[in-house]
Amino acid sequence: MDRKKISSEVWVGVVVLIGILSLFYMSMRIGKFGTLHRQGYEIKVTLDNANGLDPRSPIQIAGVEVGKVSAIKLDGYKALILLRVKDGVKIPVDSKAAVKTQGVLGDKYIEIIPGVGQTYLAGGDRINDIITVPDFGEIFTQVNVAAKNFGDTMSEFKGIIGEQEKISIKKSIDNIQVVSGDFKNLVSANKNNITRIVTNMEAISKDIEAGKGTIGKLVKDDTLYNDAKDVVASLKNISGDIEQGKGTLGKLAKDETLYDEAKDAIGNIKELTDGMKKGEGTLGKLAKDDSLYKETEKAMKKIQKGAEGLQEMTPITILGTIFGTFF
Amino acid sequence: MEERAIHIVDLHKSFRDQKVLDGINLEVEKEKITVIIGKSGGGKSVLLKHMIGLLKPDSGEIWVNGTEITKLNDKKLNEVRKTFGMLFQEAALFDSMNVYENVSFPLREHRSMSEKEIERIVEERLKQVGLLAFKEKMPSELSGGMKKRVGLARALVCDPDIILFDEPTSALDPVISLTILDLIKETQSYIKKTYVVISHDILGMFRIADKVAMLSDGKIIEYGTPQEIRRSKHEITQEFLQATQIPGFTGGSHG
Amino acid sequence: MFRKILRSIFQLPLTFLQELGNISRMFLQVTYLSFRRPFKLDYIFKQMEFIGVRSMLVVVITGTFTGMVLALQSSYGFRKFGAEGLVGAIVALSMTRELGPVLTSLMVTGRAGSSMAAELGTMRVTEQIDALTVMALNPVKYLIVPRVVASFLMLPVLTIISDLLGIVGGYIIGVKLLGINEGAFINKIEKTLDLPDIYNGLVKAAVFGIILSVISCYKGYYTRGGAEGVGRATTEAVVLSSVTILISDYVLTSIMF
């Protein structure tokens, strides 16, 4: 009888022990026993928008986790993010911070791009240089609106064959205006980036003005310039002749020269465009705009594909909803 | 008052629309075996359950050793219950305990005794019912008659003043019935306590009864010694007596 | 005829309310008695052994396979997103918040709750409960309190074991069988799972433990009608406990999470 009693308690003890060990193990693995809360030092970042960031969102440098967001507060009308960084990770004062997204569904995290300075941030210091990465969601909606309007425009064009051409075209133009308006919005959203590009361009043109740049480019520029000047001069001659009313047979000989000169000019222009195509020279940068356009087009196609993909995924979304209600 | 262990006054009890007890008046004498005879389903068990407070009457009084128990709260009722022992119809042994644990259970719960003392008392009681050798057995391993004997040992283990028996011979074969009845008689003559037995087995009960009460239609219709009851001209008593007699055979009625 | 129908329509909510009231009364009685001497520790331990230890196997099997099937199902879905790394997180969250407590409670209801009802029902029809009362002992204290206390204590223990095994099962299927990136799998779990997820799940389990034991004991304690009555009480105990667990699960979830 006594033996039986003991064994009942022993068995209960075994099960309870297994339970406590399981709980302890899981709690430790989750690692939210507050171990991180006391260690490390805290730095501040002020963001316009902390959407998607949570306390405990990771902080990374070069993809390596170096700490976690410890708190998110409202400071004025901006978000004050407190970052707890592990001891031993030194962050230069001129470092930059950016909010980035991991994957399409992934969480937001803060990436710190280390500066090159020799002084380091201490606890309570602030990273002032924030790189704003355009919000994926925002871009997506804007592109979506633009694409929708574009689609509308296209369908309008399809209907043009009818009698109401004029009205349709007018509508199309209106739509195009709307599209360009959307595009403008898109551009304004990315103002910073564009401004940066423009600044670069300005700098380059200044360089050109000052005759700087690589020798090859300069040479090219010079010949180009000369050629262009020739063309202009020739044209001037021709127009001058025409103005003077020299329309006689003898002037046919002049036409010959005109032809030659025009040929030269065309040759020059061709040369110029070839240069552009190859992306050489200063003007080559303009050609980059072309590739930019093409890439944008590609991106649009990809996004469209993505949207289609999302539609295909609706069953899973329903599954998600079920899961959601389940919890 | 002194010679009355239980005194029931005008007890009424109905379940839904059915009157089960309809004005019971009964005096149970001390240190005697009182048998209440009645038909199955005639309210005998209900009457017995009232005596120990398992059921509350609609009206009427029940006096146990000078205490009116129908209006007591649970705590005081439990004090009264400690003076009772009860043998249930199917012994009501605890399935999860063996014979020894069953018999020692009331002692363990109510008396602060050393394990040695408990063992002495329990073994004595088991010896009285002749089951000392079975003390490690579980109730499921016992026959019906053995269970009743263990139940009797358990009912007696706390030295109660009043012991209630609910159909002690039901579902037993005649031979075993007799041994149980003899055991009841024997223990009573030994410890001299008040026994109240309910049964429908009128002839068997004449073996042990000091007093017999006939229960019919919710009333006590006759009360007296076995001899008086046997000579009774009362219709229902006659019916009972005749029902258990086989024509031309008188066995079992004398004992 | 019409009156009969009308009466049964009115009778239904009435019996429901009466049942609810009776169970609540039983619960209060048990709560009160649990804090009163004498504390029947060896009774409680016996029940803990019965409810906890003897339910281990079934909990281990249920927990593991639930985790495995969760991993299988969710990886099928997440593969379409290319987000298979989230499978671990889904398994862990589902197990700790929901399936661990609920499935464990349902299994214990089926195993221990039914036997509580059957045991007490048998004790009722064979007058063992009356025998206790006659001995001036409170049957609720001796029979029901240990069972309720034991399930209250053991359900969280069983649940945490089930949680862990579920995650392990998910890991086996996800990482070993379906070849999901192990680092992503484990990291996502560690990142997504919070301590409150686990603790609230355990609180749920404890509440379910009280619910299933009180209802099962209540049904057994008030059994009527012999062996057939015991059978009926057992069935009713399991059905009512399971339904109540699922309903209260919704309520608890909406309060806690």
PDB file of C-alpha atoms in Angstrom, chain B residues 36-245:
ATOM      1  CA  ILE B  36     -39.401  -2.760   9.289  1.00  0.00           C
ATOM      2  CA  ILE B  37     -41.177  -4.994   6.796  1.00  0.00           C
ATOM      3  CA  GLY B  38     -42.742  -3.696   3.612  1.00  0.00           C
ATOM      4  CA  LYS B  39     -43.133  -4.259  -0.085  1.00  0.00           C
ATOM      5  CA  SER B  40     -40.382  -3.429  -2.456  1.00  0.00           C
ATOM      6  CA  GLY B  41     -40.705   0.178  -3.479  1.00  0.00           C
ATOM      7  CA  GLY B  42     -43.028   0.764  -0.539  1.00  0.00           C
ATOM      8  CA  GLY B  43     -40.922   3.460   1.038  1.00  0.00           C
ATOM      9  CA  LYS B  44     -38.772   1.390   3.430  1.00  0.00           C
ATOM     10  CA  SER B  45     -35.486   2.749   2.080  1.00  0.00           C
ATOM     11  CA  VAL B  46     -36.916   6.245   2.045  1.00  0.00           C
ATOM     12  CA  LEU B  47     -37.828   5.894   5.713  1.00  0.00           C
ATOM     13  CA  LEU B  48     -34.367   4.613   6.540  1.00  0.00           C
ATOM     14  CA  LYS B  49     -32.718   7.460   4.666  1.00  0.00           C
ATOM     15  CA  HIS B  50     -34.758   9.933   6.664  1.00  0.00           C
ATOM     16  CA  MET B  51     -33.454   8.481   9.904  1.00  0.00           C
ATOM     17  CA  ILE B  52     -29.918   9.398   8.955  1.00  0.00           C
ATOM     18  CA  GLY B  53     -30.704  12.662   7.268  1.00  0.00           C
ATOM     19  CA  LEU B  54     -29.987  11.608   3.673  1.00  0.00           C
ATOM     20  CA  LEU B  55     -33.473  12.816   2.816  1.00  0.00           C
ATOM     21  CA  LYS B  56     -35.427  15.713   4.311  1.00  0.00           C
ATOM     22  CA  PRO B  57     -39.105  15.133   5.088  1.00  0.00           C
ATOM     23  CA  ASP B  58     -41.915  17.327   3.802  1.00  0.00           C
ATOM     24  CA  SER B  59     -43.261  17.439   7.332  1.00  0.00           C
ATOM     25  CA  GLY B  60     -42.881  15.584  10.591  1.00  0.00           C
ATOM     26  CA  GLU B  61     -40.185  15.095  13.195  1.00  0.00           C
ATOM     27  CA  ILE B  62     -37.409  12.600  13.710  1.00  0.00           C
ATOM     28  CA  TRP B  63     -35.830  12.407  17.130  1.00  0.00           C
ATOM     29  CA  VAL B  64     -32.515  10.596  17.459  1.00  0.00           C
ATOM     30  CA  ASN B  65     -31.323  10.156  21.059  1.00  0.00           C
ATOM     31  CA  GLY B  66     -33.277  13.231  22.038  1.00  0.00           C
ATOM     32  CA  THR B  67     -32.236  15.435  19.088  1.00  0.00           C
ATOM     33  CA  GLU B  68     -34.636  16.513  16.383  1.00  0.00           C
ATOM     34  CA  ILE B  69     -32.618  16.050  13.198  1.00  0.00           C
ATOM     35  CA  THR B  70     -34.844  17.277  10.364  1.00  0.00           C
ATOM     36  CA  LYS B  71     -33.960  20.910  10.911  1.00  0.00           C
ATOM     37  CA  LEU B  72     -30.294  20.592  11.741  1.00  0.00           C
ATOM     38  CA  ASN B  73     -27.629  22.163   9.548  1.00  0.00           C
ATOM     39  CA  ASP B  74     -25.013  19.955   7.910  1.00  0.00           C
ATOM     40  CA  LYS B  75     -22.436  20.384  10.622  1.00  0.00           C
ATOM     41  CA  LYS B  76     -24.735  19.373  13.491  1.00  0.00           C
ATOM     42  CA  LEU B  77     -26.282  16.660  11.386  1.00  0.00           C
ATOM     43  CA  ASN B  78     -22.832  15.216  10.862  1.00  0.00           C
ATOM     44  CA  GLU B  79     -22.354  15.074  14.636  1.00  0.00           C
ATOM     45  CA  VAL B  80     -25.510  12.972  14.847  1.00  0.00           C
ATOM     46  CA  ARG B  81     -24.422  10.840  11.913  1.00  0.00           C
ATOM     47  CA  LYS B  82     -21.251   9.909  13.737  1.00  0.00           C
ATOM     48  CA  THR B  83     -23.409   7.917  16.139  1.00  0.00           C
ATOM     49  CA  PHE B  84     -24.729   5.882  13.231  1.00  0.00           C
ATOM     50  CA  GLY B  85     -23.428   2.989  11.214  1.00  0.00           C
ATOM     51  CA  MET B  86     -25.097   1.796   8.075  1.00  0.00           C
ATOM     52  CA  LEU B  87     -24.987  -1.321   5.942  1.00  0.00           C
ATOM     53  CA  PHE B  88     -26.180  -0.564   2.444  1.00  0.00           C
ATOM     54  CA  GLN B  89     -28.133  -2.819   0.172  1.00  0.00           C
ATOM     55  CA  GLU B  90     -25.135  -3.653  -1.970  1.00  0.00           C
ATOM     56  CA  ALA B  91     -22.700  -2.920   0.835  1.00  0.00           C
ATOM     57  CA  ALA B  92     -21.482   0.261  -0.926  1.00  0.00           C
ATOM     58  CA  LEU B  93     -17.843  -0.594  -0.386  1.00  0.00           C
ATOM     59  CA  PHE B  94     -15.445   1.891  -1.950  1.00  0.00           C
ATOM     60  CA  ASP B  95     -14.266   0.283  -5.178  1.00  0.00           C
ATOM     61  CA  SER B  96     -10.913   1.998  -5.081  1.00  0.00           C
ATOM     62  CA  MET B  97      -9.953   0.572  -1.687  1.00  0.00           C
ATOM     63  CA  ASN B  98      -9.249  -2.942  -0.520  1.00  0.00           C
ATOM     64  CA  VAL B  99     -11.100  -4.596   2.368  1.00  0.00           C
ATOM     65  CA  TYR B 100      -8.738  -3.341   5.028  1.00  0.00           C
ATOM     66  CA  GLU B 101      -8.804   0.230   3.748  1.00  0.00           C
ATOM     67  CA  ASN B 102     -12.590   0.155   3.488  1.00  0.00           C
ATOM     68  CA  VAL B 103     -13.056  -0.949   7.070  1.00  0.00           C
ATOM     69  CA  SER B 104     -10.411   1.371   8.462  1.00  0.00           C
ATOM     70  CA  PHE B 105     -11.656   4.372   6.456  1.00  0.00           C
ATOM     71  CA  PRO B 106     -14.197   5.760   8.992  1.00  0.00           C
ATOM     72  CA  LEU B 107     -11.666   5.340  11.796  1.00  0.00           C
ATOM     73  CA  ARG B 108      -8.968   7.136   9.875  1.00  0.00           C
ATOM     74  CA  GLU B 109     -11.243  10.024   9.025  1.00  0.00           C
ATOM     75  CA  HIS B 110     -12.862  10.524  12.409  1.00  0.00           C
ATOM     76  CA  ARG B 111     -10.492   9.293  15.071  1.00  0.00           C
ATOM     77  CA  SER B 112      -6.936  10.385  15.551  1.00  0.00           C
ATOM     78  CA  MET B 113      -5.483   7.004  16.249  1.00  0.00           C
ATOM     79  CA  SER B 114      -2.125   5.443  15.722  1.00  0.00           C
ATOM     80  CA  GLU B 115      -1.840   3.067  12.808  1.00  0.00           C
ATOM     81  CA  LYS B 116      -1.357   0.245  15.297  1.00  0.00           C
ATOM     82  CA  GLU B 117      -4.598   0.917  17.108  1.00  0.00           C
ATOM     83  CA  ILE B 118      -6.472   1.167  13.842  1.00  0.00           C
ATOM     84  CA  GLU B 119      -5.016  -2.141  12.756  1.00  0.00           C
ATOM     85  CA  ARG B 120      -6.055  -3.788  16.017  1.00  0.00           C
ATOM     86  CA  ILE B 121      -9.648  -2.583  15.802  1.00  0.00           C
ATOM     87  CA  VAL B 122     -10.022  -3.337  12.100  1.00  0.00           C
ATOM     88  CA  GLU B 123      -8.621  -6.842  12.465  1.00  0.00           C
ATOM     89  CA  GLU B 124     -10.921  -7.507  15.379  1.00  0.00           C
ATOM     90  CA  ARG B 125     -13.939  -6.447  13.330  1.00  0.00           C
ATOM     91  CA  LEU B 126     -12.818  -8.463  10.343  1.00  0.00           C
ATOM     92  CA  LYS B 127     -12.391 -11.475  12.624  1.00  0.00           C
ATOM     93  CA  GLN B 128     -15.925 -10.993  13.897  1.00  0.00           C
ATOM     94  CA  VAL B 129     -17.287 -11.195  10.352  1.00  0.00           C
ATOM     95  CA  GLY B 130     -14.866 -13.991   9.484  1.00  0.00           C
ATOM     96  CA  LEU B 131     -12.969 -12.206   6.728  1.00  0.00           C
ATOM     97  CA  LEU B 132      -9.583 -11.508   8.247  1.00  0.00           C
ATOM     98  CA  ALA B 133      -7.925 -13.565   5.553  1.00  0.00           C
ATOM     99  CA  PHE B 134      -9.423 -11.354   2.848  1.00  0.00           C
ATOM    100  CA  LYS B 135      -8.178  -8.004   4.046  1.00  0.00           C
ATOM    101  CA  GLU B 136      -5.964  -7.376   1.003  1.00  0.00           C
ATOM    102  CA  LYS B 137      -8.718  -8.198  -1.472  1.00  0.00           C
ATOM    103  CA  MET B 138     -10.491  -5.560  -3.527  1.00  0.00           C
ATOM    104  CA  PRO B 139     -14.313  -5.371  -3.359  1.00  0.00           C
ATOM    105  CA  SER B 140     -14.594  -6.511  -6.963  1.00  0.00           C
ATOM    106  CA  GLU B 141     -12.976  -9.807  -5.954  1.00  0.00           C
ATOM    107  CA  LEU B 142     -15.584 -10.540  -3.279  1.00  0.00           C
ATOM    108  CA  SER B 143     -18.932 -12.290  -3.515  1.00  0.00           C
ATOM    109  CA  GLY B 144     -22.140 -10.515  -2.564  1.00  0.00           C
ATOM    110  CA  GLY B 145     -22.285 -12.122   0.869  1.00  0.00           C
ATOM    111  CA  MET B 146     -18.661 -11.270   1.613  1.00  0.00           C
ATOM    112  CA  LYS B 147     -19.240  -7.674   0.606  1.00  0.00           C
ATOM    113  CA  LYS B 148     -22.111  -7.469   3.065  1.00  0.00           C
ATOM    114  CA  ARG B 149     -19.933  -8.861   5.811  1.00  0.00           C
ATOM    115  CA  VAL B 150     -17.233  -6.315   5.062  1.00  0.00           C
ATOM    116  CA  GLY B 151     -19.954  -3.660   5.008  1.00  0.00           C
ATOM    117  CA  LEU B 152     -21.085  -4.830   8.412  1.00  0.00           C
ATOM    118  CA  ALA B 153     -17.539  -4.665   9.742  1.00  0.00           C
ATOM    119  CA  ARG B 154     -17.244  -1.128   8.392  1.00  0.00           C
ATOM    120  CA  ALA B 155     -20.583  -0.115   9.875  1.00  0.00           C
ATOM    121  CA  LEU B 156     -19.489  -1.389  13.285  1.00  0.00           C
ATOM    122  CA  VAL B 157     -15.932  -0.135  13.285  1.00  0.00           C
ATOM    123  CA  CYS B 158     -16.642   3.226  14.913  1.00  0.00           C
ATOM    124  CA  ASP B 159     -18.755   1.720  17.701  1.00  0.00           C
ATOM    125  CA  PRO B 160     -21.938   3.479  16.656  1.00  0.00           C
ATOM    126  CA  ASP B 161     -25.053   3.577  18.850  1.00  0.00           C
ATOM    127  CA  ILE B 162     -27.446   2.858  16.035  1.00  0.00           C
ATOM    128  CA  ILE B 163     -26.826   0.639  13.028  1.00  0.00           C
ATOM    129  CA  LEU B 164     -29.133   0.752  10.023  1.00  0.00           C
ATOM    130  CA  PHE B 165     -29.472  -2.204   7.655  1.00  0.00           C
ATOM    131  CA  ASP B 166     -30.894  -1.700   4.184  1.00  0.00           C
ATOM    132  CA  GLU B 167     -32.134  -5.056   2.861  1.00  0.00           C
ATOM    133  CA  PRO B 168     -29.283  -7.114   4.311  1.00  0.00           C
ATOM    134  CA  THR B 169     -30.446 -10.339   2.658  1.00  0.00           C
ATOM    135  CA  SER B 170     -31.507  -9.124  -0.771  1.00  0.00           C
ATOM    136  CA  ALA B 171     -29.782 -10.649  -3.763  1.00  0.00           C
ATOM    137  CA  LEU B 172     -28.255 -13.389  -1.664  1.00  0.00           C
ATOM    138  CA  ASP B 173     -28.934 -17.105  -1.840  1.00  0.00           C
ATOM    139  CA  PRO B 174     -30.885 -18.565   1.133  1.00  0.00           C
ATOM    140  CA  VAL B 175     -27.870 -20.133   2.813  1.00  0.00           C
ATOM    141  CA  ILE B 176     -25.790 -16.988   2.690  1.00  0.00           C
ATOM    142  CA  SER B 177     -28.853 -15.007   3.807  1.00  0.00           C
ATOM    143  CA  LEU B 178     -29.039 -17.101   6.921  1.00  0.00           C
ATOM    144  CA  THR B 179     -25.387 -16.633   7.756  1.00  0.00           C
ATOM    145  CA  ILE B 180     -25.760 -12.865   7.384  1.00  0.00           C
ATOM    146  CA  LEU B 181     -28.839 -12.849   9.598  1.00  0.00           C
ATOM    147  CA  ASP B 182     -27.046 -14.971  12.175  1.00  0.00           C
ATOM    148  CA  LEU B 183     -24.113 -12.595  12.017  1.00  0.00           C
ATOM    149  CA  ILE B 184     -26.396  -9.628  12.619  1.00  0.00           C
ATOM    150  CA  LYS B 185     -28.011 -11.351  15.566  1.00  0.00           C
ATOM    151  CA  GLU B 186     -24.688 -12.481  16.949  1.00  0.00           C
ATOM    152  CA  THR B 187     -23.034  -9.092  16.793  1.00  0.00           C
ATOM    153  CA  GLN B 188     -26.049  -7.448  18.325  1.00  0.00           C
ATOM    154  CA  SER B 189     -26.098  -9.791  21.268  1.00  0.00           C
ATOM    155  CA  TYR B 190     -22.389  -9.113  21.658  1.00  0.00           C
ATOM    156  CA  ILE B 191     -22.281  -5.303  21.433  1.00  0.00           C
ATOM    157  CA  LYS B 192     -25.838  -4.520  22.579  1.00  0.00           C
ATOM    158  CA  LYS B 193     -26.568  -1.644  20.203  1.00  0.00           C
ATOM    159  CA  THR B 194     -29.729  -0.474  18.498  1.00  0.00           C
ATOM    160  CA  TYR B 195     -30.280  -2.181  15.127  1.00  0.00           C
ATOM    161  CA  VAL B 196     -32.835  -1.035  12.581  1.00  0.00           C
ATOM    162  CA  VAL B 197     -33.338  -3.440   9.688  1.00  0.00           C
ATOM    163  CA  ILE B 198     -35.578  -2.975   6.681  1.00  0.00           C
ATOM    164  CA  SER B 199     -36.505  -5.955   4.566  1.00  0.00           C
ATOM    165  CA  HIS B 200     -39.274  -7.577   2.626  1.00  0.00           C
ATOM    166  CA  ASP B 201     -38.123 -11.027   3.814  1.00  0.00           C
ATOM    167  CA  ILE B 202     -40.648 -11.395   6.620  1.00  0.00           C
ATOM    168  CA  LEU B 203     -39.829 -14.970   7.580  1.00  0.00           C
ATOM    169  CA  GLY B 204     -36.098 -14.443   7.665  1.00  0.00           C
ATOM    170  CA  MET B 205     -36.557 -11.405   9.847  1.00  0.00           C
ATOM    171  CA  PHE B 206     -38.529 -13.313  12.458  1.00  0.00           C
ATOM    172  CA  ARG B 207     -35.211 -15.042  13.173  1.00  0.00           C
ATOM    173  CA  ILE B 208     -33.565 -11.885  14.406  1.00  0.00           C
ATOM    174  CA  ALA B 209     -36.239  -9.328  15.256  1.00  0.00           C
ATOM    175  CA  ASP B 210     -37.068  -8.118  18.729  1.00  0.00           C
ATOM    176  CA  LYS B 211     -39.729  -5.844  17.305  1.00  0.00           C
ATOM    177  CA  VAL B 212     -41.392  -5.860  13.903  1.00  0.00           C
ATOM    178  CA  ALA B 213     -43.102  -2.925  12.201  1.00  0.00           C
ATOM    179  CA  MET B 214     -45.258  -3.473   9.146  1.00  0.00           C
ATOM    180  CA  LEU B 215     -45.074  -0.641   6.576  1.00  0.00           C
ATOM    181  CA  SER B 216     -47.783  -0.346   3.984  1.00  0.00           C
ATOM    182  CA  ASP B 217     -49.093   2.552   1.915  1.00  0.00           C
ATOM    183  CA  GLY B 218     -46.803   4.975   3.663  1.00  0.00           C
ATOM    184  CA  LYS B 219     -48.026   4.086   7.149  1.00  0.00           C
ATOM    185  CA  ILE B 220     -46.971   1.743   9.945  1.00  0.00           C
ATOM    186  CA  ILE B 221     -49.944  -0.574  10.095  1.00  0.00           C
ATOM    187  CA  GLU B 222     -48.708  -2.878  12.799  1.00  0.00           C
ATOM    188  CA  TYR B 223     -45.986  -2.870  15.391  1.00  0.00           C
ATOM    189  CA  GLY B 224     -45.117  -5.621  17.850  1.00  0.00           C
ATOM    190  CA  THR B 225     -43.016  -8.645  18.662  1.00  0.00           C
ATOM    191  CA  PRO B 226     -42.619 -11.329  15.969  1.00  0.00           C
ATOM    192  CA  GLN B 227     -45.097 -13.543  17.837  1.00  0.00           C
ATOM    193  CA  GLU B 228     -47.706 -10.812  17.817  1.00  0.00           C
ATOM    194  CA  ILE B 229     -47.193 -10.146  14.143  1.00  0.00           C
ATOM    195  CA  ARG B 230     -47.379 -13.818  13.279  1.00  0.00           C
ATOM    196  CA  ARG B 231     -50.717 -14.082  15.037  1.00  0.00           C
ATOM    197  CA  SER B 232     -51.967 -10.887  13.441  1.00  0.00           C
ATOM    198  CA  LYS B 233     -55.258 -10.971  11.673  1.00  0.00           C
ATOM    199  CA  HIS B 234     -54.370  -7.855   9.686  1.00  0.00           C
ATOM    200  CA  GLU B 235     -55.082  -8.333   6.017  1.00  0.00           C
ATOM    201  CA  ILE B 236     -51.798  -7.073   4.640  1.00  0.00           C
ATOM    202  CA  THR B 237     -49.710  -8.886   7.257  1.00  0.00           C
ATOM    203  CA  GLN B 238     -51.541 -12.092   6.415  1.00  0.00           C
ATOM    204  CA  GLU B 239     -50.873 -11.475   2.755  1.00  0.00           C
ATOM    205  CA  PHE B 240     -47.153 -11.107   3.484  1.00  0.00           C
ATOM    206  CA  LEU B 241     -47.028 -14.223   5.610  1.00  0.00           C
ATOM    207  CA  GLN B 242     -48.901 -16.332   3.106  1.00  0.00           C
ATOM    208  CA  ALA B 243     -46.887 -15.139   0.146  1.00  0.00           C
ATOM    209  CA  THR B 244     -43.730 -16.628   1.624  1.00  0.00           C
ATOM    210  CA  GLN B 245     -45.337 -19.909   2.636  1.00  0.00           C
TER     211      GLN B 245
END
